[in-house]
mmCIF file of N, CA and C in Angstrom:
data_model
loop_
_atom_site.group_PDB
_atom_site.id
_atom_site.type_symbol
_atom_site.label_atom_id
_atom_site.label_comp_id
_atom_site.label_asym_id
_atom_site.label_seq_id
_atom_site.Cartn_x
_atom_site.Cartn_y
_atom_site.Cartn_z
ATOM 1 N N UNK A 270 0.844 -1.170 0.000
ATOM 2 C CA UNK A 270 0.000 0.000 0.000
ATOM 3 C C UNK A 270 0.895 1.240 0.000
ATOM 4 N N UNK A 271 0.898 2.309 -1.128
ATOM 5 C CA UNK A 271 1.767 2.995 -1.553
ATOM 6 C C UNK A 271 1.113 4.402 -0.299
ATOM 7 N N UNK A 272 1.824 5.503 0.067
ATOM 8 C CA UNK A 272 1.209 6.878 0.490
ATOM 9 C C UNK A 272 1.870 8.044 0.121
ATOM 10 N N UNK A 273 1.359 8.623 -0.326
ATOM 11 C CA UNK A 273 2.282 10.327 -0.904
ATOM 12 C C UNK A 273 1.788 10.828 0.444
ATOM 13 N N UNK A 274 2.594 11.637 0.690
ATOM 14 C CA UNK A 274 3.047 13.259 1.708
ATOM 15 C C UNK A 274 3.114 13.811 0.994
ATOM 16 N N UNK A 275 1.695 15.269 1.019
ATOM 17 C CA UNK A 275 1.500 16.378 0.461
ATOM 18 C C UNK A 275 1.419 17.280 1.252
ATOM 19 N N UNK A 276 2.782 18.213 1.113
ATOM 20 C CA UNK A 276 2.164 19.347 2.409
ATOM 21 C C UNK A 276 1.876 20.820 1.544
ATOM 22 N N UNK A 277 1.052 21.121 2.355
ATOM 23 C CA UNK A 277 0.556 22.435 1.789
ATOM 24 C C UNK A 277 0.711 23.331 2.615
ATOM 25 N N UNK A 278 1.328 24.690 1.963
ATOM 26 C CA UNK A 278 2.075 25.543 2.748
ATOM 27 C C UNK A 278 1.230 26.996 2.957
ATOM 28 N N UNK A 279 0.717 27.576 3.729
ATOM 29 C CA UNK A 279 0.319 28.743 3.473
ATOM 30 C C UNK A 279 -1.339 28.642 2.849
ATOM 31 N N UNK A 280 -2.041 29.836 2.866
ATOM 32 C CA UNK A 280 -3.472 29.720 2.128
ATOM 33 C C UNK A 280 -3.394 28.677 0.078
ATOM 34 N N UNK A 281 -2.142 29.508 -0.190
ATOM 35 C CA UNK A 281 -2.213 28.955 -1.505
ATOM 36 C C UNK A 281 -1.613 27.314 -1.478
ATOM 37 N N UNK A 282 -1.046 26.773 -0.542
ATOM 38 C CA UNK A 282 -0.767 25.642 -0.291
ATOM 39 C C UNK A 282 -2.368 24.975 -0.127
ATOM 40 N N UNK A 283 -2.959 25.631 0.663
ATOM 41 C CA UNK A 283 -4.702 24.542 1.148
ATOM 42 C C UNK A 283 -5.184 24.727 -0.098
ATOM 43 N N UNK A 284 -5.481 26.011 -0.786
ATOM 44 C CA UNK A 284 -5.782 25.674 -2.385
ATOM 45 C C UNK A 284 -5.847 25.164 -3.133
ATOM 46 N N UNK A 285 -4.634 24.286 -3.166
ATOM 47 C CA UNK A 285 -3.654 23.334 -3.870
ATOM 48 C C UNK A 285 -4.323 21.899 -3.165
ATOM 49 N N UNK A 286 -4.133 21.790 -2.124
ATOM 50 C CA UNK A 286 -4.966 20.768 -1.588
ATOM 51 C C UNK A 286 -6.581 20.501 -1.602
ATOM 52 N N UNK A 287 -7.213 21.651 -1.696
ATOM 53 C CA UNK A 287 -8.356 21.582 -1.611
ATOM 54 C C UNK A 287 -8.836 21.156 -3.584
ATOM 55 N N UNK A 288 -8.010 21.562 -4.523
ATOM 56 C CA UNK A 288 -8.088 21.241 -5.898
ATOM 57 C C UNK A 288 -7.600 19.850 -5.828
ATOM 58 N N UNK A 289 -6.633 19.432 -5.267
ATOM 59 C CA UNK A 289 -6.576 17.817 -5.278
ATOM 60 C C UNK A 289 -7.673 16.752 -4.899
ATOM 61 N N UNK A 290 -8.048 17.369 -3.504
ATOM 62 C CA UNK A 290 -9.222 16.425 -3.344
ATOM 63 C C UNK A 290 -10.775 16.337 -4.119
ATOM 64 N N UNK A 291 -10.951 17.498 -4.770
ATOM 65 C CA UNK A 291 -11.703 17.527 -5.913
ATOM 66 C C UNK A 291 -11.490 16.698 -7.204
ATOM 67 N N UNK A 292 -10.151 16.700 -7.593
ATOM 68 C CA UNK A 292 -9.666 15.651 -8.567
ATOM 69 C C UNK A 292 -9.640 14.311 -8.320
ATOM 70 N N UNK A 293 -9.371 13.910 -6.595
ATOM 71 C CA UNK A 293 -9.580 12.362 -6.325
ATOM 72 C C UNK A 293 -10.543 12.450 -6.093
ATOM 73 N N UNK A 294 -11.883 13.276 -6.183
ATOM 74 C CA UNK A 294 -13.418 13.070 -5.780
ATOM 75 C C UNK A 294 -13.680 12.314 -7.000
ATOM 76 N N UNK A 295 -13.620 12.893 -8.105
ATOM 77 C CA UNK A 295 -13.806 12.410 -9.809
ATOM 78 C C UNK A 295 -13.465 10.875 -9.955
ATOM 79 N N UNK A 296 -12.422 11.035 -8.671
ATOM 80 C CA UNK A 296 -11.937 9.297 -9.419
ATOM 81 C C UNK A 296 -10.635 9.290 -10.115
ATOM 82 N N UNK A 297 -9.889 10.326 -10.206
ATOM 83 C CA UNK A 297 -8.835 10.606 -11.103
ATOM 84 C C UNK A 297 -7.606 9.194 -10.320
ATOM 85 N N UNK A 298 -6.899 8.536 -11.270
ATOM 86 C CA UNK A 298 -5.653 7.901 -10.747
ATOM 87 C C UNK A 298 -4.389 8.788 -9.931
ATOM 88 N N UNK A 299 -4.382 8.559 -8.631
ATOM 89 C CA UNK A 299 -3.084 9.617 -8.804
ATOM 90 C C UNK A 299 -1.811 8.272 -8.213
ATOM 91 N N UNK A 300 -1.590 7.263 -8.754
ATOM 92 C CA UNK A 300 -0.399 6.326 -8.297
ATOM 93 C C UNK A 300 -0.313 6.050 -6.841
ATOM 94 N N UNK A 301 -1.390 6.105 -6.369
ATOM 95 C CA UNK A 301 -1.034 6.205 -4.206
ATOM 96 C C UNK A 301 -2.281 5.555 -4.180
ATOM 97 N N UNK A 302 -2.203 4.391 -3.080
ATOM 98 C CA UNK A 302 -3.511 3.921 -2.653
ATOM 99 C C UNK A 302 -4.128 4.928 -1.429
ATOM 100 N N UNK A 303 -3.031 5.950 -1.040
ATOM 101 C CA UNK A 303 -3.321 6.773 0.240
ATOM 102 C C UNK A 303 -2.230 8.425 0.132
ATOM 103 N N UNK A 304 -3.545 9.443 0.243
ATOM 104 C CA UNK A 304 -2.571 10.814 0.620
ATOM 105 C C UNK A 304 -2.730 11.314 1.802
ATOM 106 N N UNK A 305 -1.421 11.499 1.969
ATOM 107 C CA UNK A 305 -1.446 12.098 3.755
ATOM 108 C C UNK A 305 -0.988 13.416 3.396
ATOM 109 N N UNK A 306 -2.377 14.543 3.951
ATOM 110 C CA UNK A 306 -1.752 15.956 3.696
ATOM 111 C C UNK A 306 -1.815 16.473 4.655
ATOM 112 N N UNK A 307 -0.485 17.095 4.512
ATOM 113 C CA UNK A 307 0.126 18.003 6.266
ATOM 114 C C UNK A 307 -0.301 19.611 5.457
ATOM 115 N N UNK A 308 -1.029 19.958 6.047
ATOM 116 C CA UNK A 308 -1.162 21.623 6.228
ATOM 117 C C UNK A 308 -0.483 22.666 7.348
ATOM 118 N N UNK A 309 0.831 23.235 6.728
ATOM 119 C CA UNK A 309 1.217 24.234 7.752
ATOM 120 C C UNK A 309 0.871 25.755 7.371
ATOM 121 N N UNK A 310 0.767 26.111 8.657
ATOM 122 C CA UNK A 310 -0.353 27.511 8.448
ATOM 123 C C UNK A 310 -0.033 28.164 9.739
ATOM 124 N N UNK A 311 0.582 28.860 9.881
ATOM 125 C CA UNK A 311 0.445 29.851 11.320
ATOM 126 C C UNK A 311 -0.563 30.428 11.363
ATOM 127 N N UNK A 312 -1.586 30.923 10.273
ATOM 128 C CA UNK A 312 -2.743 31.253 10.670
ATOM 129 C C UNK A 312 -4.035 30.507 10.791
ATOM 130 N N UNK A 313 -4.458 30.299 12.160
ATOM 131 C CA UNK A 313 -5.162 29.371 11.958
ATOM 132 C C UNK A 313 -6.823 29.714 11.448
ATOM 133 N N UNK A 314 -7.150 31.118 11.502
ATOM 134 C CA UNK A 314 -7.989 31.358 11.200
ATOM 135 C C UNK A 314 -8.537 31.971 9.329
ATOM 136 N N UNK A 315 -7.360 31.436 8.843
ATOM 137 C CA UNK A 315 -7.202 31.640 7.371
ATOM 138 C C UNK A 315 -8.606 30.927 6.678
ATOM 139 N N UNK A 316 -9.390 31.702 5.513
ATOM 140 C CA UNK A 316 -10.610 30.929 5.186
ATOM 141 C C UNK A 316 -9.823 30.108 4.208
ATOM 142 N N UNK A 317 -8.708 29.646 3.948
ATOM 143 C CA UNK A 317 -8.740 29.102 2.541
ATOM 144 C C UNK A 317 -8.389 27.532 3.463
ATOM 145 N N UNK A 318 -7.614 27.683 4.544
ATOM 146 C CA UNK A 318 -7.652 26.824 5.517
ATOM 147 C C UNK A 318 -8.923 25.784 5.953
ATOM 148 N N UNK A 319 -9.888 26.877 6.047
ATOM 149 C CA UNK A 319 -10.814 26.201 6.646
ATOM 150 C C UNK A 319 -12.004 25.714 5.946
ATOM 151 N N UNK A 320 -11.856 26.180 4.782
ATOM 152 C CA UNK A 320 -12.729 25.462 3.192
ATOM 153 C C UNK A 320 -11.738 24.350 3.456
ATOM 154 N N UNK A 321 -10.608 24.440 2.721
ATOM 155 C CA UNK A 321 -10.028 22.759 2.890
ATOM 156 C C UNK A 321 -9.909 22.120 3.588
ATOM 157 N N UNK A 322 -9.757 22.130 5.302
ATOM 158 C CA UNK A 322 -10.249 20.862 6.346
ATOM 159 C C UNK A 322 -11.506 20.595 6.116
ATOM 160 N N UNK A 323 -12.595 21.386 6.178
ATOM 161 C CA UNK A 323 -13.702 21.056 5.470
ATOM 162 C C UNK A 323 -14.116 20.074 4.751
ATOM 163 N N UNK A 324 -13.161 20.455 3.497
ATOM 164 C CA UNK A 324 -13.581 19.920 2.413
ATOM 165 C C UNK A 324 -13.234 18.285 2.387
ATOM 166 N N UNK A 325 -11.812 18.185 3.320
ATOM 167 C CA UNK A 325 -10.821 17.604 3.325
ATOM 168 C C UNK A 325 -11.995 16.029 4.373
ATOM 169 N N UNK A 326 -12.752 16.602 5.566
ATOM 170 C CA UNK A 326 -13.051 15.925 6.205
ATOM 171 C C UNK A 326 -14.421 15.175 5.322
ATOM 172 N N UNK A 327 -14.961 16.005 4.535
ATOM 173 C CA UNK A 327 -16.599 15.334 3.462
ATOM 174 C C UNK A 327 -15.800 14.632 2.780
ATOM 175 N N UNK A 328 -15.062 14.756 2.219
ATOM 176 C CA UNK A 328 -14.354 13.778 1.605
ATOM 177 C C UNK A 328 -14.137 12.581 2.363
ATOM 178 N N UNK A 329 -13.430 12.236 3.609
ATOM 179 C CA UNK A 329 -13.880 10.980 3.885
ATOM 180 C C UNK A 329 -14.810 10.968 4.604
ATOM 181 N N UNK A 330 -15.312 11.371 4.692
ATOM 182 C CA UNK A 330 -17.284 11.256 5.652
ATOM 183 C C UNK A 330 -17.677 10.487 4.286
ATOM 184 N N UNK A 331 -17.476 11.224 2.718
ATOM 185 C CA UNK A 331 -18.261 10.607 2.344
ATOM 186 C C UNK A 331 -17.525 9.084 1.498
ATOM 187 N N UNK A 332 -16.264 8.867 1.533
ATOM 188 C CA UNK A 332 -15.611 7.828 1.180
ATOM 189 C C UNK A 332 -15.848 6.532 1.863
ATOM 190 N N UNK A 333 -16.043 6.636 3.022
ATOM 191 C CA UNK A 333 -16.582 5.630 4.156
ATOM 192 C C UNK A 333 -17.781 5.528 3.850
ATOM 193 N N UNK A 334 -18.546 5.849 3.433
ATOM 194 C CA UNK A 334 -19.923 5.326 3.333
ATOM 195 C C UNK A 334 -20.052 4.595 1.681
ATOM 196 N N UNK A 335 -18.590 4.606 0.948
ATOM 197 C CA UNK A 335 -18.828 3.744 -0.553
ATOM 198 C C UNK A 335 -18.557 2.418 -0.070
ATOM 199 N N UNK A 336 -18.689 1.643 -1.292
ATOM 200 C CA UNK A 336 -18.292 0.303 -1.341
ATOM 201 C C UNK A 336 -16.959 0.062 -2.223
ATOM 202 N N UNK A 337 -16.073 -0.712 -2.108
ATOM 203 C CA UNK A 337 -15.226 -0.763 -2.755
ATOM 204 C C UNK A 337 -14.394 -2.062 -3.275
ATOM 205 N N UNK A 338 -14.837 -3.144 -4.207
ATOM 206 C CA UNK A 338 -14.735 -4.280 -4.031
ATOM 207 C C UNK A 338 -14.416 -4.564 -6.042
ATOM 208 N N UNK A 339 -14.837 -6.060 -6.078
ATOM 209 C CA UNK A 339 -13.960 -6.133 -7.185
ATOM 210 C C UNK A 339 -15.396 -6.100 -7.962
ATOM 211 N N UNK A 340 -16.450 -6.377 -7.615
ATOM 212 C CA UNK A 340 -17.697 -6.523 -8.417
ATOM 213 C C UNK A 340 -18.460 -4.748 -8.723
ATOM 214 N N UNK A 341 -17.803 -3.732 -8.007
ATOM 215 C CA UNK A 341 -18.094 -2.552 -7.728
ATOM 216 C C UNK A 341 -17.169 -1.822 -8.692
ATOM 217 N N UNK A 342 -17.325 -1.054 -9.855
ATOM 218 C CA UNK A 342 -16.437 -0.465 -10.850
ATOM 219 C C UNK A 342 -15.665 1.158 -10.134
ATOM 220 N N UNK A 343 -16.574 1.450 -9.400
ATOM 221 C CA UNK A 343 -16.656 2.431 -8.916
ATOM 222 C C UNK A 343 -15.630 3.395 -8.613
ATOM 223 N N UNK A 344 -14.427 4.091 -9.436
ATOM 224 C CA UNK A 344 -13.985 5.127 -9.259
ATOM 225 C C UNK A 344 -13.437 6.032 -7.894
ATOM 226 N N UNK A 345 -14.798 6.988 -8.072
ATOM 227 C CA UNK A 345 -15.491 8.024 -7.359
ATOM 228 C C UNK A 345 -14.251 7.894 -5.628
ATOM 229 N N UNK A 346 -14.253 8.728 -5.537
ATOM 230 C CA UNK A 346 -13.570 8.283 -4.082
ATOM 231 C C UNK A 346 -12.218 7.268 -3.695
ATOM 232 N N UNK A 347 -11.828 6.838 -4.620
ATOM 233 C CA UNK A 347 -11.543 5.829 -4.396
ATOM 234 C C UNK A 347 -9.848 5.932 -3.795
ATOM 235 N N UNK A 348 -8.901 7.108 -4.064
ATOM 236 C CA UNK A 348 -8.124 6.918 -3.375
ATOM 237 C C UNK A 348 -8.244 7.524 -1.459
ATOM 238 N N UNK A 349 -7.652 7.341 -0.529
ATOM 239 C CA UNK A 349 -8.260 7.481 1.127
ATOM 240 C C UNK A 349 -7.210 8.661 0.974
ATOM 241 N N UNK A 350 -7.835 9.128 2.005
ATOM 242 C CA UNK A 350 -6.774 10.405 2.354
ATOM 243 C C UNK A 350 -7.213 10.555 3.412
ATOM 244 N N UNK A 351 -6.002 9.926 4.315
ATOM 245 C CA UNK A 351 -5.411 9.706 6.033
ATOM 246 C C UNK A 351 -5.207 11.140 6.590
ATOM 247 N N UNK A 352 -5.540 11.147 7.810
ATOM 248 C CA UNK A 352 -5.750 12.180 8.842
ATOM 249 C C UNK A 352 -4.517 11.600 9.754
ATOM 250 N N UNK A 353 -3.219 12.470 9.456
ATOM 251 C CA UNK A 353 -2.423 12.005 11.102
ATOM 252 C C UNK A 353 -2.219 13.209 11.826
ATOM 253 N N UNK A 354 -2.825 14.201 11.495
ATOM 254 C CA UNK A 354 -2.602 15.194 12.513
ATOM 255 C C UNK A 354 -4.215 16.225 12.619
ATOM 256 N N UNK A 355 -4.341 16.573 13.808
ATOM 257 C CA UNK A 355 -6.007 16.732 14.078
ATOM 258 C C UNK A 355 -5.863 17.898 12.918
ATOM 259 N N UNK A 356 -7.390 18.058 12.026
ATOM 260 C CA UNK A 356 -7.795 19.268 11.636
ATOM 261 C C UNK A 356 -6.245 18.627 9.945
ATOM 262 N N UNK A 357 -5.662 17.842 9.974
ATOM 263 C CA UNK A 357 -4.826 17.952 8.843
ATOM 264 C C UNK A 357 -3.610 18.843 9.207
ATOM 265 N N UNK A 358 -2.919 19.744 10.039
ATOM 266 C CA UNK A 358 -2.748 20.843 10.403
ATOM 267 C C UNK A 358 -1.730 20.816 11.083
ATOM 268 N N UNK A 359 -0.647 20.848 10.659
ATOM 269 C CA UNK A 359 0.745 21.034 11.466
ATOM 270 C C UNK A 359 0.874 22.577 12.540
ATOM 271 N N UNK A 360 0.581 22.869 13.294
ATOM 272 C CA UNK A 360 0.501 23.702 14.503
ATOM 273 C C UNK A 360 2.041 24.258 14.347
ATOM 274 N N UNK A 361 2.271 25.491 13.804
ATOM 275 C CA UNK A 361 3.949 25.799 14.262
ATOM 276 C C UNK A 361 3.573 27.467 14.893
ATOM 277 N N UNK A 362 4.293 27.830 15.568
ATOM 278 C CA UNK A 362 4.140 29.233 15.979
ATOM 279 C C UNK A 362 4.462 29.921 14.975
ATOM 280 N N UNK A 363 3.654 31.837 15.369
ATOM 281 C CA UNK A 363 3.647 32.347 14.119
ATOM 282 C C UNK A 363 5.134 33.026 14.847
ATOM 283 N N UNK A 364 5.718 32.987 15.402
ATOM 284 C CA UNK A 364 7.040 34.039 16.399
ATOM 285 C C UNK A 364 7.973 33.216 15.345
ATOM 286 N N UNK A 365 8.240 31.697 15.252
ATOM 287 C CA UNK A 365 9.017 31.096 15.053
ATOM 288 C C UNK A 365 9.417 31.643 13.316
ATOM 289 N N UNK A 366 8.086 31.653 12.777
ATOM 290 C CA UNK A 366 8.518 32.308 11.316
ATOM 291 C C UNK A 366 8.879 33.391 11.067
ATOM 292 N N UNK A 367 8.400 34.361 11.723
ATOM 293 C CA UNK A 367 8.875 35.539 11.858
ATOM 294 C C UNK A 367 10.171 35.654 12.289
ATOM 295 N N UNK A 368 10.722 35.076 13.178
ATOM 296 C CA UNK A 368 11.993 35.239 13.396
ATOM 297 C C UNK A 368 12.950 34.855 12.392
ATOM 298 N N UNK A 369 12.669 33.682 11.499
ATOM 299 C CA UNK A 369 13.587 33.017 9.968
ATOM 300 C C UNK A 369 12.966 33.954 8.943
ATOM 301 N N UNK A 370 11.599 34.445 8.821
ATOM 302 C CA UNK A 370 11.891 35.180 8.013
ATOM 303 C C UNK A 370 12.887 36.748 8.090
ATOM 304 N N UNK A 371 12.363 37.094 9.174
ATOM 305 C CA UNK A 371 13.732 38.238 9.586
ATOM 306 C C UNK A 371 14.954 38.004 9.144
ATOM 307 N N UNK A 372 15.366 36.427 10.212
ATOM 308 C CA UNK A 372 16.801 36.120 9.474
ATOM 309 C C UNK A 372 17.016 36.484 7.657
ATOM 310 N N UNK A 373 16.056 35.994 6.923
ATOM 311 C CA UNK A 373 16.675 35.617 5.494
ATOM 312 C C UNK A 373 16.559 36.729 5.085
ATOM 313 N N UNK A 374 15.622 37.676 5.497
ATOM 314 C CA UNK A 374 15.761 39.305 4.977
ATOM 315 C C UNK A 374 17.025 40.032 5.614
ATOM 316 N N UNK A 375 17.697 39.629 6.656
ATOM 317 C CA UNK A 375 18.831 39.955 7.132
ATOM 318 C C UNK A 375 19.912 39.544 6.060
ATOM 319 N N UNK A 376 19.851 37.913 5.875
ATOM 320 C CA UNK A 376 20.935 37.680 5.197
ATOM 321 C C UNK A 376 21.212 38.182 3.929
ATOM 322 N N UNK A 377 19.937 38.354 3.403
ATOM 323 C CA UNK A 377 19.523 38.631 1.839
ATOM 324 C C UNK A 377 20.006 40.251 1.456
ATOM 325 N N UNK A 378 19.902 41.207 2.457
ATOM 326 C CA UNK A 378 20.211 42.693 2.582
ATOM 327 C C UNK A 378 22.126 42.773 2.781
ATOM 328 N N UNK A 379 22.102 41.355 3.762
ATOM 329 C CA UNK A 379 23.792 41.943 3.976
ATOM 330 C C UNK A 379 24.327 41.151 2.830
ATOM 331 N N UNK A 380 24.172 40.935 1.827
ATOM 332 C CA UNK A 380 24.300 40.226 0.647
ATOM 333 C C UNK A 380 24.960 41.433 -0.372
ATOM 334 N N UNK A 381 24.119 42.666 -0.316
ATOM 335 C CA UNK A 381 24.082 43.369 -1.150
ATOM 336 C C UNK A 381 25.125 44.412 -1.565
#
């Protein structure tokens, strides 16, 4: 049983995720019997965030309720997409980025 790690970074990262699970809604092949997507987000109150846990959780609300067998042709749903962290959602402080991004605007200026 194969699993991709997809992390999605930022609002346009859940975007990105939230268009994937629309494409494995269809049924599309994507080579993984399973995607595990890590969402990091210091903001936790971001809407693009919270359309895609959303979206992320109907998706298997409604995957668990298919059938999936060899007499069943059925597509639709068919690759799982695993929850290992609550909400999908890697928790990092927003201090911690701020401080590396400082750094790289530091380094990037004394560059010049």
């Amino acid at each position: 049983m194969s699993k991709i790690f997809i992390f999605g970074i930022g609002g346009t990262g859940s975007r990105v995720l939230r268009s994937l699970t629309m494409i494995l809604a269809t049924g599309v092949k994507f080579g993984a019997d399973e995607i595990v997507p890590i969402i990091i987000d210091p903001d936790a109150a971001n809407a693009d965030l919270t359309r895609t846990v959303s979206l992320l959780n109907n998706y298997s609300e409604i995957r668990e309720n298919l059938q999936f067998n060899t007499d069943n042709k059925n597509r639709f749903f068919r690759t799982e997409i695993e929850r290992i962290l609550p909400n999908y959602t890697l928790r990092i402080n927003d201090t911690f980025i701020r401080i590396h991004y400082w750094l790289i605007i530091s380094i990037i200026r004394s560059k010049r």
